[in-house]
N, CA, C and O atoms as a DFTB+ gen file, in Angstrom:
688 C
 N C O
     1  1      50.324     177.233     166.952
     2  2      49.927     178.594     167.291
     3  2      48.415     178.727     167.194
     4  3      47.788     179.381     168.028
     5  1      47.840     178.115     166.187
     6  2      46.390     178.224     166.000
     7  2      45.649     177.569     167.154
     8  3      44.654     178.111     167.636
     9  1      46.117     176.413     167.603
    10  2      45.462     175.721     168.729
    11  2      45.540     176.557     170.008
    12  3      44.586     176.581     170.785
    13  1      46.638     177.228     170.228
    14  2      46.777     178.093     171.412
    15  2      45.797     179.264     171.318
    16  3      45.172     179.650     172.305
    17  1      45.680     179.816     170.117
    18  2      44.747     180.938     169.910
    19  2      43.312     180.476     170.139
    20  3      42.518     181.193     170.747
    21  1      42.970     179.261     169.646
    22  2      41.614     178.720     169.842
    23  2      41.341     178.512     171.329
    24  3      40.260     178.849     171.812
    25  1      42.300     177.967     172.053
    26  2      42.125     177.744     173.500
    27  2      41.919     179.074     174.222
    28  3      41.094     179.171     175.130
    29  1      42.663     180.084     173.819
    30  2      42.525     181.417     174.434
    31  2      41.138     181.999     174.152
    32  3      40.505     182.577     175.035
    33  1      40.672     181.836     172.896
    34  2      39.342     182.354     172.540
    35  2      38.230     181.585     173.249
    36  3      37.222     182.184     173.626
    37  1      38.386     180.272     173.441
    38  2      37.383     179.477     174.170
    39  2      37.270     179.962     175.628
    40  3      36.180     180.074     176.190
    41  1      38.417     180.236     176.197
    42  2      38.417     180.742     177.577
    43  2      37.670     182.081     177.643
    44  3      36.876     182.320     178.553
    45  1      37.941     182.940     176.666
    46  2      37.248     184.242     176.625
    47  2      35.760     184.040     176.361
    48  3      34.931     184.736     176.947
    49  1      35.410     183.090     175.481
    50  2      34.001     182.808     175.171
    51  2      33.258     182.349     176.422
    52  3      32.145     182.800     176.693
    53  1      33.901     181.423     177.205
    54  2      33.274     180.938     178.435
    55  2      33.055     182.099     179.423
    56  3      32.037     182.177     180.110
    57  1      34.027     182.973     179.461
    58  2      33.925     184.124     180.355
    59  2      32.753     185.020     179.942
    60  3      31.964     185.436     180.790
    61  1      32.634     185.319     178.640
    62  2      31.543     186.180     178.148
    63  2      30.196     185.480     178.289
    64  3      29.196     186.113     178.627
    65  1      30.170     184.182     178.033
    66  2      28.905     183.437     178.154
    67  2      28.454     183.393     179.605
    68  3      27.259     183.485     179.888
    69  1      29.394     183.255     180.520
    70  2      29.057     183.213     181.949
    71  2      28.513     184.558     182.411
    72  3      27.649     184.596     183.287
    73  1      28.990     185.651     181.855
    74  2      28.512     186.987     182.246
    75  2      27.215     187.363     181.533
    76  3      26.559     188.343     181.886
    77  1      26.852     186.560     180.514
    78  2      25.626     186.856     179.778
    79  2      25.841     187.806     178.626
    80  3      24.870     188.330     178.080
    81  1      27.074     188.048     178.238
    82  2      27.385     188.921     177.104
    83  2      27.323     188.070     175.837
    84  3      28.343     187.635     175.304
    85  1      26.081     187.847     175.368
    86  2      25.869     186.918     174.258
    87  2      26.404     187.430     172.935
    88  3      26.861     186.632     172.116
    89  1      26.365     188.687     172.705
    90  2      26.868     189.246     171.434
    91  2      28.365     189.021     171.321
    92  3      28.843     188.594     170.270
    93  1      29.108     189.295     172.373
    94  2      30.565     189.082     172.365
    95  2      30.865     187.592     172.284
    96  3      31.798     187.181     171.594
    97  1      30.061     186.764     173.001
    98  2      30.272     185.311     172.970
    99  2      30.030     184.780     171.568
   100  3      30.780     183.928     171.092
   101  1      28.961     185.287     170.880
   102  2      28.656     184.842     169.520
   103  2      29.789     185.224     168.578
   104  3      30.190     184.426     167.731
   105  1      30.295     186.416     168.719
   106  2      31.411     186.880     167.886
   107  2      32.640     185.995     168.089
   108  3      33.315     185.613     167.133
   109  1      32.914     185.680     169.349
   110  2      34.066     184.807     169.645
   111  2      33.837     183.405     169.085
   112  3      34.768     182.768     168.594
   113  1      32.589     182.926     169.160
   114  2      32.269     181.594     168.635
   115  2      32.499     181.545     167.126
   116  3      33.013     180.553     166.610
   117  1      32.127     182.597     166.426
   118  2      32.349     182.670     164.979
   119  2      33.853     182.649     164.669
   120  3      34.303     181.980     163.739
   121  1      34.595     183.383     165.453
   122  2      36.048     183.446     165.261
   123  2      36.685     182.081     165.543
   124  3      37.592     181.651     164.830
   125  1      36.197     181.402     166.598
   126  2      36.710     180.062     166.939
   127  2      36.427     179.090     165.793
   128  3      37.303     178.321     165.398
   129  1      35.182     179.126     165.252
   130  2      34.818     178.244     164.129
   131  2      35.720     178.501     162.920
   132  3      36.183     177.570     162.262
   133  1      35.954     179.771     162.648
   134  2      36.817     180.117     161.499
   135  2      38.236     179.590     161.711
   136  3      38.844     179.044     160.791
   137  1      38.761     179.757     162.931
   138  2      40.117     179.260     163.219
   139  2      40.186     177.733     163.154
   140  3      41.182     177.178     162.690
   141  1      39.122     177.047     163.620
   142  2      39.104     175.581     163.550
   143  2      39.084     175.106     162.097
   144  3      39.791     174.164     161.738
   145  1      38.265     175.766     161.258
   146  2      38.241     175.419     159.828
   147  2      39.609     175.656     159.195
   148  3      40.081     174.851     158.393
   149  1      40.239     176.770     159.564
   150  2      41.577     177.086     159.045
   151  2      42.583     176.024     159.502
   152  3      43.435     175.603     158.719
   153  1      42.488     175.592     160.756
   154  2      43.398     174.567     161.281
   155  2      43.211     173.253     160.526
   156  3      44.181     172.564     160.211
   157  1      41.935     172.910     160.236
   158  2      41.667     171.685     159.474
   159  2      42.235     171.791     158.062
   160  3      42.842     170.845     157.560
   161  1      42.036     172.954     157.418
   162  2      42.589     173.163     156.066
   163  2      44.103     173.037     156.080
   164  3      44.690     172.404     155.202
   165  1      44.741     173.652     157.092
   166  2      46.202     173.590     157.199
   167  2      46.677     172.152     157.425
   168  3      47.703     171.739     156.883
   169  1      45.918     171.389     158.235
   170  2      46.291     169.991     158.480
   171  2      46.195     169.180     157.188
   172  3      47.075     168.378     156.875
   173  1      45.099     169.405     156.436
   174  2      44.940     168.700     155.155
   175  2      46.047     169.112     154.190
   176  3      46.613     168.276     153.486
   177  1      46.348     170.408     154.164
   178  2      47.408     170.900     153.278
   179  2      48.763     170.311     153.681
   180  3      49.549     169.926     152.815
   181  1      49.041     170.238     154.972
   182  2      50.304     169.648     155.431
   183  2      50.385     168.172     155.050
   184  3      51.443     167.686     154.649
   185  1      49.260     167.460     155.178
   186  2      49.247     166.054     154.775
   187  2      49.509     165.919     153.274
   188  3      50.260     165.048     152.836
   189  1      48.875     166.797     152.498
   190  2      49.072     166.765     151.047
   191  2      50.522     167.091     150.692
   192  3      51.116     166.449     149.826
   193  1      51.085     168.094     151.369
   194  2      52.486     168.445     151.116
   195  2      53.421     167.315     151.519
   196  3      54.403     167.041     150.829
   197  1      53.120     166.655     152.637
   198  2      53.946     165.525     153.077
   199  2      53.844     164.372     152.078
   200  3      54.843     163.736     151.743
   201  1      52.614     164.111     151.604
   202  2      52.429     163.045     150.609
   203  2      53.168     163.389     149.320
   204  3      53.792     162.521     148.710
   205  1      53.101     164.647     148.905
   206  2      53.810     165.083     147.693
   207  2      55.315     164.971     147.889
   208  3      56.040     164.557     146.985
   209  1      55.773     165.340     149.070
   210  2      57.203     165.232     149.371
   211  2      57.655     163.770     149.312
   212  3      58.722     163.467     148.778
   213  1      56.834     162.863     149.866
   214  2      57.175     161.433     149.808
   215  2      57.147     160.927     148.365
   216  3      57.987     160.119     147.970
   217  1      56.179     161.405     147.583
   218  2      56.088     161.005     146.177
   219  2      57.316     161.484     145.415
   220  3      57.884     160.740     144.615
   221  1      57.728     162.727     145.662
   222  2      58.919     163.276     145.001
   223  2      60.156     162.481     145.405
   224  3      61.014     162.191     144.571
   225  1      60.244     162.131     146.682
   226  2      61.382     161.319     147.144
   227  2      61.383     159.959     146.453
   228  3      62.442     159.453     146.081
   229  1      60.196     159.361     146.280
   230  2      60.103     158.064     145.607
   231  2      60.497     158.183     144.139
   232  3      61.199     157.320     143.612
   233  1      60.049     159.252     143.475
   234  2      60.404     159.465     142.067
   235  2      61.907     159.699     141.930
   236  3      62.534     159.181     141.007
   237  1      62.480     160.469     142.838
   238  2      63.928     160.710     142.823
   239  2      64.690     159.402     143.021
   240  3      65.681     159.140     142.340
   241  1      64.218     158.589     143.955
   242  2      64.860     157.286     144.188
   243  2      64.733     156.396     142.957
   244  3      65.667     155.673     142.611
   245  1      63.579     156.447     142.296
   246  2      63.383     155.649     141.082
   247  2      64.323     156.114     139.972
   248  3      64.884     155.293     139.246
   249  1      64.494     157.431     139.841
   250  2      65.421     157.950     138.828
   251  2      66.844     157.497     139.120
   252  3      67.581     157.123     138.208
   253  1      67.227     157.530     140.387
   254  2      68.566     157.063     140.768
   255  2      68.716     155.577     140.461
   256  3      69.774     155.135     140.014
   257  1      67.661     154.811     140.700
   258  2      67.707     153.372     140.414
   259  2      67.809     153.126     138.909
   260  3      68.518     152.219     138.474
   261  1      67.106     153.927     138.120
   262  2      67.198     153.801     136.660
   263  2      68.624     154.088     136.202
   264  3      69.153     153.390     135.338
   265  1      69.244     155.114     136.779
   266  2      70.636     155.422     136.430
   267  2      71.555     154.264     136.807
   268  3      72.467     153.923     136.055
   269  1      71.314     153.660     137.972
   270  2      72.107     152.493     138.382
   271  2      71.929     151.351     137.388
   272  3      72.894     150.696     136.994
   273  1      70.678     151.124     136.990
   274  2      70.396     150.045     136.035
   275  2      71.124     150.294     134.726
   276  3      71.717     149.378     134.157
   277  1      71.081     151.538     134.246
   278  2      71.770     151.863     132.992
   279  2      73.275     151.666     133.126
   280  3      73.915     151.110     132.234
   281  1      73.846     152.128     134.259
   282  2      75.285     151.921     134.483
   283  2      75.608     150.435     134.549
   284  3      76.638     149.991     134.040
   285  1      74.716     149.666     135.182
   286  2      74.942     148.223     135.282
   287  2      74.871     147.570     133.903
   288  3      75.640     146.656     133.608
   289  1      73.957     148.033     133.065
   290  2      73.877     147.483     131.701
   291  2      75.175     147.723     130.942
   292  3      75.690     146.826     130.274
   293  1      75.699     148.941     131.051
   294  2      76.956     149.267     130.368
   295  2      78.094     148.421     130.936
   296  3      78.890     147.855     130.187
   297  1      78.161     148.342     132.256
   298  2      79.220     147.550     132.895
   299  2      79.084     146.075     132.542
   300  3      80.082     145.386     132.331
   301  1      77.859     145.599     132.480
   302  2      77.625     144.194     132.143
   303  2      78.036     143.912     130.702
   304  3      78.619     142.866     130.419
   305  1      77.737     144.838     129.788
   306  2      78.145     144.665     128.391
   307  2      79.668     144.624     128.285
   308  3      80.218     143.815     127.537
   309  1      80.346     145.491     129.029
   310  2      81.815     145.492     129.028
   311  2      82.343     144.179     129.593
   312  3      83.297     143.610     129.063
   313  1      81.724     143.699     130.665
   314  2      82.134     142.416     131.244
   315  2      81.935     141.285     130.242
   316  3      82.784     140.401     130.129
   317  1      80.828     141.306     129.518
   318  2      80.577     140.277     128.502
   319  2      81.667     140.296     127.433
   320  3      82.120     139.243     126.984
   321  1      82.089     141.502     127.024
   322  2      83.169     141.605     126.036
   323  2      84.461     141.010     126.582
   324  3      85.154     140.262     125.892
   325  1      84.778     141.351     127.836
   326  2      86.018     140.851     128.445
   327  2      85.965     139.335     128.586
   328  3      86.954     138.651     128.321
   329  1      84.811     138.806     129.003
   330  2      84.683     137.352     129.158
   331  2      84.813     136.662     127.806
   332  3      85.463     135.621     127.704
   333  1      84.200     137.233     126.764
   334  2      84.335     136.648     125.427
   335  2      85.794     136.675     124.975
   336  3      86.293     135.707     124.402
   337  1      86.469     137.788     125.237
   338  2      87.889     137.895     124.897
   339  2      88.708     136.873     125.684
   340  3      89.621     136.248     125.145
   341  1      88.377     136.714     126.946
   342  2      89.070     135.741     127.795
   343  2      88.826     134.317     127.304
   344  3      89.741     133.493     127.302
   345  1      87.598     134.028     126.891
   346  2      87.306     132.693     126.356
   347  2      88.112     132.423     125.096
   348  3      88.625     131.319     124.909
   349  1      88.224     133.424     124.233
   350  2      89.023     133.273     123.018
   351  2      90.490     133.069     123.368
   352  3      91.152     132.190     122.817
   353  1      90.990     133.884     124.283
   354  2      92.392     133.759     124.693
   355  2      92.633     132.424     125.393
   356  3      93.693     131.820     125.231
   357  1      91.658     131.965     126.167
   358  2      91.794     130.682     126.850
   359  2      91.883     129.554     125.839
   360  3      92.653     128.611     126.019
   361  1      91.099     129.649     124.779
   362  2      91.175     128.629     123.733
   363  2      92.565     128.622     123.108
   364  3      93.120     127.560     122.826
   365  1      93.128     129.815     122.892
   366  2      94.478     129.899     122.318
   367  2      95.517     129.345     123.294
   368  3      96.419     128.612     122.889
   369  1      95.396     129.690     124.575
   370  2      96.342     129.180     125.582
   371  2      96.200     127.670     125.703
   372  3      97.197     126.952     125.788
   373  1      94.965     127.190     125.711
   374  2      94.735     125.753     125.809
   375  2      95.344     125.029     124.611
   376  3      95.959     123.974     124.767
   377  1      95.173     125.592     123.422
   378  2      95.756     124.981     122.224
   379  2      97.280     124.980     122.314
   380  3      97.923     123.987     121.973
   381  1      97.860     126.090     122.773
   382  2      99.320     126.167     122.905
   383  2      99.817     125.183     123.960
   384  3     100.843     124.530     123.769
   385  1      99.086     125.076     125.083
   386  2      99.485     124.113     126.114
   387  2      99.370     122.687     125.584
   388  3     100.159     121.824     125.968
   389  1      98.409     122.429     124.718
   390  2      98.273     121.109     124.105
   391  2      99.412     120.811     123.143
   392  3      99.847     119.666     123.021
   393  1      99.892     121.843     122.461
   394  2     101.009     121.659     121.513
   395  2     102.354     121.570     122.217
   396  3     103.320     121.085     121.627
   397  1     102.441     122.025     123.464
   398  2     103.715     122.039     124.181
   399  2     104.353     120.655     124.285
   400  3     105.521     120.521     123.920
   401  1     103.659     119.617     124.761
   402  2     104.306     118.299     124.825
   403  2     104.686     117.767     123.444
   404  3     105.711     117.103     123.289
   405  1     103.857     118.062     122.443
   406  2     104.146     117.594     121.081
   407  2     105.381     118.283     120.515
   408  3     106.127     117.686     119.738
   409  1     105.599     119.529     120.900
   410  2     106.791     120.247     120.435
   411  2     108.016     119.846     121.255
   412  3     109.135     119.838     120.744
   413  1     107.799     119.512     122.532
   414  2     108.915     119.165     123.403
   415  2     109.537     117.829     123.016
   416  3     110.761     117.700     123.010
   417  1     108.727     116.849     122.697
   418  2     109.253     115.508     122.402
   419  2     110.234     115.528     121.240
   420  3     111.336     115.006     121.408
   421  1     109.922     116.091     120.071
   422  2     110.913     116.120     118.988
   423  2     112.147     116.943     119.353
   424  3     113.260     116.609     118.948
   425  1     111.949     118.020     120.122
   426  2     113.092     118.844     120.526
   427  2     114.027     118.038     121.418
   428  3     115.248     118.090     121.270
   429  1     113.437     117.297     122.340
   430  2     114.239     116.478     123.259
   431  2     114.951     115.357     122.515
   432  3     116.132     115.097     122.746
   433  1     114.228     114.703     121.629
   434  2     114.806     113.565     120.904
   435  2     115.883     114.015     119.928
   436  3     116.878     113.316     119.738
   437  1     115.693     115.174     119.310
   438  2     116.618     115.618     118.260
   439  2     117.862     116.316     118.791
   440  3     118.709     116.736     118.003
   441  1     117.994     116.449     120.101
   442  2     119.158     117.160     120.638
   443  2     120.432     116.393     120.283
   444  3     120.530     115.192     120.535
   445  1     121.419     117.101     119.690
   446  2     122.657     116.412     119.282
   447  2     123.461     115.962     120.505
   448  3     123.612     116.696     121.482
   449  1     123.962     114.748     120.417
   450  2     124.707     114.202     121.552
   451  2     126.208     114.324     121.383
   452  3     126.950     114.215     122.359
   453  1     126.670     114.550     120.160
   454  2     128.115     114.657     119.932
   455  2     128.795     113.308     120.169
   456  3     129.342     113.047     121.240
   457  1     128.748     112.480     119.168
   458  2     129.317     111.131     119.287
   459  2     130.805     111.183     119.611
   460  3     131.530     112.069     119.158
   461  1     131.226     110.239     120.383
   462  2     132.645     110.086     120.718
   463  2     133.057     108.663     120.316
   464  3     132.467     107.673     120.748
   465  1     134.097     108.606     119.469
   466  2     134.567     107.303     118.991
   467  2     135.907     106.993     119.624
   468  3     136.726     107.885     119.847
   469  1     136.123     105.727     119.908
   470  2     137.409     105.319     120.504
   471  2     138.521     105.259     119.457
   472  3     139.695     105.416     119.792
   473  1     138.166     105.037     118.218
   474  2     139.153     104.999     117.130
   475  2     139.440     106.429     116.709
   476  3     138.524     107.128     116.277
   477  1     140.701     106.896     116.823
   478  2     141.019     108.280     116.478
   479  2     140.714     108.623     115.026
   480  3     140.293     109.748     114.756
   481  1     140.904     107.715     114.089
   482  2     140.625     107.993     112.674
   483  2     139.132     108.190     112.480
   484  3     138.695     109.074     111.744
   485  1     138.376     107.368     113.139
   486  2     136.926     107.473     113.041
   487  2     136.454     108.800     113.653
   488  3     135.562     109.449     113.105
   489  1     137.037     109.198     114.765
   490  2     136.672     110.460     115.417
   491  2     137.024     111.633     114.522
   492  3     136.262     112.594     114.418
   493  1     138.201     111.554     113.863
   494  2     138.621     112.634     112.974
   495  2     137.690     112.736     111.783
   496  3     137.328     113.842     111.380
   497  1     137.294     111.611     111.210
   498  2     136.366     111.613     110.075
   499  2     135.016     112.206     110.507
   500  3     134.396     112.967     109.765
   501  1     134.590     111.859     111.674
   502  2     133.329     112.379     112.219
   503  2     133.408     113.891     112.382
   504  3     132.487     114.608     111.992
   505  1     134.510     114.381     112.961
   506  2     134.683     115.819     113.180
   507  2     134.761     116.575     111.867
   508  3     134.214     117.672     111.758
   509  1     135.448     115.996     110.840
   510  2     135.541     116.653     109.525
   511  2     134.179     116.723     108.868
   512  3     133.821     117.731     108.258
   513  1     133.419     115.643     108.996
   514  2     132.093     115.612     108.373
   515  2     131.161     116.642     109.020
   516  3     130.296     117.207     108.351
   517  1     131.338     116.876     110.296
   518  2     130.516     117.896     110.971
   519  2     130.862     119.289     110.486
   520  3     129.976     120.137     110.378
   521  1     132.092     119.542     110.201
   522  2     132.524     120.847     109.711
   523  2     132.220     121.942     110.714
   524  3     132.563     121.840     111.892
   525  1     131.560     123.009     110.223
   526  2     131.236     124.158     111.085
   527  2     130.215     123.815     112.169
   528  3     130.131     124.503     113.186
   529  1     129.455     122.772     111.953
   530  2     128.427     122.399     112.932
   531  2     129.024     121.782     114.195
   532  3     128.333     121.601     115.197
   533  1     130.302     121.466     114.132
   534  2     130.936     120.787     115.260
   535  2     130.850     121.632     116.530
   536  3     130.685     121.098     117.627
   537  1     130.960     122.937     116.381
   538  2     130.993     123.818     117.558
   539  2     129.659     124.542     117.781
   540  3     129.612     125.591     118.422
   541  1     128.597     123.975     117.252
   542  2     127.265     124.596     117.407
   543  2     126.863     124.617     118.877
   544  3     126.882     123.589     119.554
   545  1     126.506     125.786     119.351
   546  2     126.044     125.944     120.737
   547  2     124.609     126.474     120.689
   548  3     124.284     127.343     119.880
   549  1     123.785     125.954     121.541
   550  2     122.394     126.396     121.617
   551  2     122.205     127.227     122.879
   552  3     122.720     126.909     123.950
   553  1     121.455     128.289     122.709
   554  2     121.099     129.092     123.885
   555  2     120.199     128.241     124.785
   556  3     119.346     127.509     124.285
   557  1     120.375     128.329     126.072
   558  2     119.496     127.560     126.964
   559  2     118.039     128.029     126.811
   560  3     117.773     129.222     126.664
   561  1     117.124     127.089     126.849
   562  2     115.699     127.422     126.727
   563  2     115.156     128.107     127.981
   564  3     114.177     128.850     127.908
   565  1     115.779     127.864     129.114
   566  2     115.371     128.436     130.404
   567  2     113.888     128.147     130.717
   568  3     113.153     129.003     131.209
   569  1     113.495     126.924     130.411
   570  2     112.103     126.550     130.660
   571  2     111.773     126.530     132.148
   572  3     110.623     126.748     132.531
   573  1     112.772     126.271     132.987
   574  2     112.522     126.280     134.435
   575  2     112.108     127.669     134.913
   576  3     111.433     127.800     135.934
   577  1     112.505     128.687     134.191
   578  2     112.114     130.052     134.553
   579  2     110.836     130.467     133.839
   580  3     109.962     131.096     134.435
   581  1     110.730     130.118     132.576
   582  2     109.638     130.636     131.763
   583  2     108.308     129.937     132.024
   584  3     107.292     130.600     132.231
   585  1     108.304     128.617     132.016
   586  2     107.026     127.915     132.153
   587  2     106.423     128.022     133.554
   588  3     105.206     128.176     133.662
   589  1     107.208     127.949     134.629
   590  2     106.580     128.169     135.943
   591  2     105.982     129.569     136.074
   592  3     104.962     129.754     136.737
   593  1     106.614     130.542     135.446
   594  2     106.043     131.898     135.480
   595  2     104.681     131.902     134.793
   596  3     103.739     132.532     135.274
   597  1     104.580     131.196     133.664
   598  2     103.293     131.096     132.963
   599  2     102.277     130.396     133.860
   600  3     101.137     130.842     133.986
   601  1     102.699     129.298     134.479
   602  2     101.789     128.567     135.360
   603  2     101.356     129.422     136.550
   604  3     100.188     129.404     136.937
   605  1     102.284     130.161     137.123
   606  2     101.942     131.019     138.265
   607  2     100.932     132.088     137.871
   608  3      99.974     132.353     138.597
   609  1     101.158     132.692     136.718
   610  2     100.226     133.720     136.244
   611  2      98.847     133.114     136.027
   612  3      97.839     133.682     136.446
   613  1      98.807     131.955     135.369
   614  2      97.517     131.312     135.117
   615  2      96.827     130.927     136.427
   616  3      95.618     131.107     136.568
   617  1      97.588     130.402     137.379
   618  2      96.994     130.011     138.666
   619  2      96.485     131.234     139.425
   620  3      95.399     131.198     140.004
   621  1      97.266     132.317     139.424
   622  2      96.856     133.536     140.114
   623  2      95.596     134.111     139.482
   624  3      94.666     134.512     140.182
   625  1      95.571     134.147     138.174
   626  2      94.390     134.662     137.475
   627  2      93.189     133.749     137.700
   628  3      92.057     134.220     137.802
   629  1      93.438     132.446     137.777
   630  2      92.335     131.516     138.024
   631  2      91.720     131.769     139.398
   632  3      90.502     131.684     139.556
   633  1      92.558     132.081     140.399
   634  2      92.016     132.407     141.726
   635  2      91.148     133.659     141.644
   636  3      90.072     133.713     142.239
   637  1      91.613     134.655     140.912
   638  2      90.816     135.874     140.745
   639  2      89.513     135.586     140.019
   640  3      88.468     136.137     140.364
   641  1      89.578     134.719     139.010
   642  2      88.358     134.336     138.288
   643  2      87.393     133.625     139.224
   644  3      86.183     133.840     139.157
   645  1      87.928     132.779     140.093
   646  2      87.059     132.045     141.015
   647  2      86.336     133.009     141.946
   648  3      85.156     132.814     142.238
   649  1      87.021     134.041     142.414
   650  2      86.373     135.040     143.269
   651  2      85.225     135.716     142.527
   652  3      84.139     135.903     143.076
   653  1      85.478     136.076     141.279
   654  2      84.444     136.737     140.468
   655  2      83.282     135.783     140.225
   656  3      82.119     136.167     140.343
   657  1      83.605     134.531     139.882
   658  2      82.558     133.544     139.608
   659  2      81.688     133.339     140.845
   660  3      80.462     133.302     140.742
   661  1      82.306     133.206     141.994
   662  2      81.550     132.977     143.232
   663  2      80.606     134.133     143.522
   664  3      79.440     133.925     143.858
   665  1      81.113     135.345     143.391
   666  2      80.283     136.519     143.653
   667  2      79.188     136.664     142.605
   668  3      78.029     136.916     142.935
   669  1      79.564     136.502     141.342
   670  2      78.599     136.705     140.256
   671  2      77.473     135.684     140.322
   672  3      76.309     136.040     140.137
   673  1      77.797     134.422     140.582
   674  2      76.755     133.403     140.609
   675  2      75.819     133.572     141.795
   676  3      74.631     133.267     141.692
   677  1      76.333     134.050     142.906
   678  2      75.468     134.199     144.071
   679  2      74.661     135.493     144.031
   680  3      73.583     135.568     144.621
   681  1      75.168     136.503     143.346
   682  2      74.500     137.808     143.391
   683  2      73.751     138.152     142.114
   684  3      72.660     138.720     142.175
   685  1      74.315     137.820     140.965
   686  2      73.712     138.258     139.707
   687  2      73.056     137.099     138.996
   688  3      72.494     137.277     137.915
């Protein structure tokens, strides 16, 4: 708007100067100078306001980044706790898996076979000596169901761990 007003006043100034109306031309020239100074002040003020606006945007972005950093610190501390817990649990699982074959061998070897003798007297003596243990029944261990389930869970979790490891090592 100011530039349009200045252009209009310049046109009027040229008209007055051409007619020789120097007093009116001088007055218009003073008004034009004042408007030009005002336009320059407004331009400087707009630049300052734009710079301040950019500075405020940068400070706001920095505050948001600080909040992200703080959230990441908290999340990272929680992850460290979970990883430490997982390492402890892994040591326990590893120890239990190491004890599994050692526990299986005596269990397998000690399983009663129930001797059968061809001599009836010998078989009767054997059965009497067994007494109440003769009809001992053991619940099935169902290892075909239980241990593969453990292995499947461990394998599935290991795949999930691998995804996390791949992302974490490449990004963090």
